Amino acid sequence: MSSHIARHLDEVRQRIAKAAAAASRDPSSVALLAVSKTFPADDVRAAFKAGQRAFGENYVQESVAKIAELADLRGEIQWHFIGPLQSNKTKVVAENFDWVHSVDRLKIAERLSAQRAAGMPALNVCLQVNVSGEESKSGVTPGDALALAHAIAALPNLKLRGLMAIPEAAGSLDEQRMPHRRLRELMDSLRADGLELDTLSMGMSADIEAAILEGATMVRVGTAIFGARDYSH
Ligand SMILES: *Cc1c(COP(=O)(O)O)cnc(C)c1O
């Protein structure tokens, strides 16, 4: 039933290794986040059995149910929230996730920090940046990223790890590389300004290679591992 998942995971790992080699990078410098949104807990379990440990989710209700179903793996699985986050959902996310990649305003970050339970390790966060400048996309503008990053880095229960982007789909490898390069250059400039960042969360099923060539340290891959998503039910 879910044997395709182990096979697909292998294929994705090979794509990562090949792209890392092409970029003269150590393949272990690129972490794989398996995006399991819309797929059942059993599929997460199949990927876990095939050695995958980090999983990304977009929808709060769906993910909390899945995390509960997989409670026996707690401590071994890492959960990353990567979807749009409204302020009335921050508490559930602060209590259930290890990472949030989609922070794009201070109010959300402040709530996550305040609602992170005492005794839990700091919540790892990435700032989502709108590198393509699309009106409809969430994310802070590149021009506002530095001030927001400094404000978030000062919050007690968060650890600002880096930047995340979801670039517009593009055809050729060169076109795909451009927005990823802009995100990497932005991260370089934040680091030059004293922020200690180590994570560039970019690259999805269609553009893993372009993202790795431009320095991605974490690729977020759904379709190429779990298959096409069905939103009809
Ligand atoms: C769904 C999603 C992904 C995975 O996309 P695929 O094209 O299925 O690999 C990655 N990142 C974010 C933020 C997503 O919402």
Tab-separated table of N, CA, C and O in Angstrom, residues 16 20 23 25-31 163 180-181 183-184 187 198-204 207-220:
chain	number	residue	atom	x	y	z
A	16	ILE	N	18.753	14.889	-4.247
A	16	ILE	CA	19.468	15.812	-3.347
A	16	ILE	C	20.973	15.577	-3.449
A	16	ILE	O	21.762	16.520	-3.573
A	20	ALA	N	23.619	18.279	-4.788
A	20	ALA	CA	24.676	18.720	-3.879
A	20	ALA	C	26.041	18.516	-4.539
A	20	ALA	O	26.911	19.398	-4.492
A	23	ALA	N	26.772	21.114	-6.982
A	23	ALA	CA	27.065	22.403	-6.345
A	23	ALA	C	28.317	22.325	-5.481
A	23	ALA	O	28.620	23.270	-4.756
A	25	ARG	N	28.713	20.630	-2.846
A	25	ARG	CA	28.312	20.717	-1.441
A	25	ARG	C	28.195	19.318	-0.860
A	25	ARG	O	27.898	18.360	-1.575
A	26	ASP	N	28.387	19.218	0.446
A	26	ASP	CA	28.193	17.970	1.160
A	26	ASP	C	26.687	17.667	1.196
A	26	ASP	O	25.916	18.509	1.651
A	27	PRO	N	26.259	16.503	0.715
A	27	PRO	CA	24.815	16.211	0.713
A	27	PRO	C	24.197	16.275	2.108
A	27	PRO	O	23.008	16.575	2.256
A	28	SER	N	24.996	16.031	3.136
A	28	SER	CA	24.434	16.088	4.487
A	28	SER	C	24.169	17.533	4.928
A	28	SER	O	23.591	17.765	5.983
A	29	SER	N	24.573	18.512	4.116
A	29	SER	CA	24.271	19.909	4.447
A	29	SER	C	22.871	20.312	3.965
A	29	SER	O	22.448	21.443	4.160
A	30	VAL	N	22.164	19.374	3.330
A	30	VAL	CA	20.796	19.644	2.870
A	30	VAL	C	19.833	18.688	3.577
A	30	VAL	O	19.831	17.488	3.318
A	31	ALA	N	19.026	19.222	4.482
A	31	ALA	CA	18.060	18.382	5.194
A	31	ALA	C	16.797	18.234	4.357
A	31	ALA	O	16.425	19.141	3.613
A	163	LEU	N	15.567	31.790	6.905
A	163	LEU	CA	14.553	32.326	5.998
A	163	LEU	C	13.896	31.213	5.200
A	163	LEU	O	14.510	30.189	4.917
A	180	HIS	N	15.603	31.944	-5.611
A	180	HIS	CA	16.367	31.270	-4.556
A	180	HIS	C	17.651	32.038	-4.250
A	180	HIS	O	18.062	32.144	-3.099
A	181	ARG	N	18.266	32.578	-5.306
A	181	ARG	CA	19.479	33.369	-5.096
A	181	ARG	C	19.149	34.622	-4.287
A	181	ARG	O	19.896	35.011	-3.387
A	183	LEU	N	16.886	34.990	-2.059
A	183	LEU	CA	16.692	34.636	-0.648
A	183	LEU	C	18.048	34.392	0.019
A	183	LEU	O	18.277	34.820	1.147
A	184	ARG	N	18.944	33.723	-0.702
A	184	ARG	CA	20.272	33.462	-0.121
A	184	ARG	C	21.030	34.768	0.118
A	184	ARG	O	21.657	34.959	1.157
A	187	MET	N	19.713	36.412	3.140
A	187	MET	CA	20.229	35.777	4.359
A	187	MET	C	21.676	36.211	4.618
A	187	MET	O	22.040	36.496	5.759
A	198	ASP	N	21.220	29.832	10.320
A	198	ASP	CA	21.845	28.670	9.675
A	198	ASP	C	20.913	27.928	8.723
A	198	ASP	O	21.281	26.887	8.192
A	199	THR	N	19.695	28.450	8.508
A	199	THR	CA	18.725	27.683	7.726
A	199	THR	C	18.160	28.478	6.553
A	199	THR	O	17.632	29.580	6.737
A	200	LEU	N	18.278	27.906	5.382
A	200	LEU	CA	17.627	28.437	4.182
A	200	LEU	C	16.618	27.395	3.737
A	200	LEU	O	16.985	26.391	3.128
A	201	SER	N	15.351	27.614	4.071
A	201	SER	CA	14.285	26.665	3.764
A	201	SER	C	13.707	27.016	2.405
A	201	SER	O	12.882	27.917	2.272
A	202	MET	N	14.170	26.327	1.370
A	202	MET	CA	13.674	26.597	0.007
A	202	MET	C	13.905	25.389	-0.872
A	202	MET	O	14.822	24.609	-0.645
A	203	GLY	N	13.048	25.256	-1.879
A	203	GLY	CA	13.089	24.112	-2.775
A	203	GLY	C	11.940	23.167	-2.460
A	203	GLY	O	11.737	22.793	-1.302
A	204	MET	N	11.144	22.826	-3.491
A	204	MET	CA	10.025	21.906	-3.361
A	204	MET	C	10.184	20.853	-4.466
A	204	MET	O	11.208	20.831	-5.143
A	207	ASP	N	11.578	22.092	-7.829
A	207	ASP	CA	12.789	22.917	-7.966
A	207	ASP	C	13.855	22.629	-6.906
A	207	ASP	O	14.624	23.508	-6.522
A	208	ILE	N	13.907	21.381	-6.460
A	208	ILE	CA	14.941	20.953	-5.498
A	208	ILE	C	16.344	21.338	-5.993
A	208	ILE	O	17.159	21.876	-5.240
A	209	GLU	N	16.609	21.043	-7.285
A	209	GLU	CA	17.958	21.231	-7.819
A	209	GLU	C	18.365	22.704	-7.801
A	209	GLU	O	19.469	23.047	-7.365
A	210	ALA	N	17.462	23.578	-8.275
A	210	ALA	CA	17.764	25.008	-8.312
A	210	ALA	C	18.030	25.527	-6.904
A	210	ALA	O	18.949	26.319	-6.673
A	211	ALA	N	17.217	25.084	-5.942
A	211	ALA	CA	17.358	25.563	-4.566
A	211	ALA	C	18.702	25.122	-3.969
A	211	ALA	O	19.379	25.902	-3.298
A	212	ILE	N	19.086	23.885	-4.229
A	212	ILE	CA	20.345	23.385	-3.665
A	212	ILE	C	21.535	24.085	-4.308
A	212	ILE	O	22.508	24.439	-3.628
A	213	LEU	N	21.449	24.342	-5.612
A	213	LEU	CA	22.533	25.083	-6.275
A	213	LEU	C	22.704	26.466	-5.656
A	213	LEU	O	23.796	27.017	-5.634
A	214	GLU	N	21.606	27.033	-5.135
A	214	GLU	CA	21.680	28.377	-4.550
A	214	GLU	C	21.848	28.354	-3.027
A	214	GLU	O	21.761	29.388	-2.383
A	215	GLY	N	22.056	27.182	-2.447
A	215	GLY	CA	22.413	27.159	-1.036
A	215	GLY	C	21.352	26.684	-0.058
A	215	GLY	O	21.528	26.832	1.162
A	216	ALA	N	20.263	26.112	-0.538
A	216	ALA	CA	19.231	25.610	0.387
A	216	ALA	C	19.854	24.668	1.419
A	216	ALA	O	20.680	23.824	1.077
A	217	THR	N	19.451	24.808	2.685
A	217	THR	CA	19.887	23.847	3.705
A	217	THR	C	18.732	22.942	4.114
A	217	THR	O	18.936	21.971	4.838
A	218	MET	N	17.504	23.269	3.676
A	218	MET	CA	16.356	22.405	3.954
A	218	MET	C	15.389	22.507	2.781
A	218	MET	O	14.932	23.597	2.458
A	219	VAL	N	15.143	21.367	2.110
A	219	VAL	CA	14.162	21.362	1.030
A	219	VAL	C	12.872	20.744	1.559
A	219	VAL	O	12.904	19.820	2.376
A	220	ARG	N	11.738	21.291	1.122
A	220	ARG	CA	10.429	20.846	1.607
A	220	ARG	C	9.722	20.106	0.471
A	220	ARG	O	9.279	20.720	-0.485
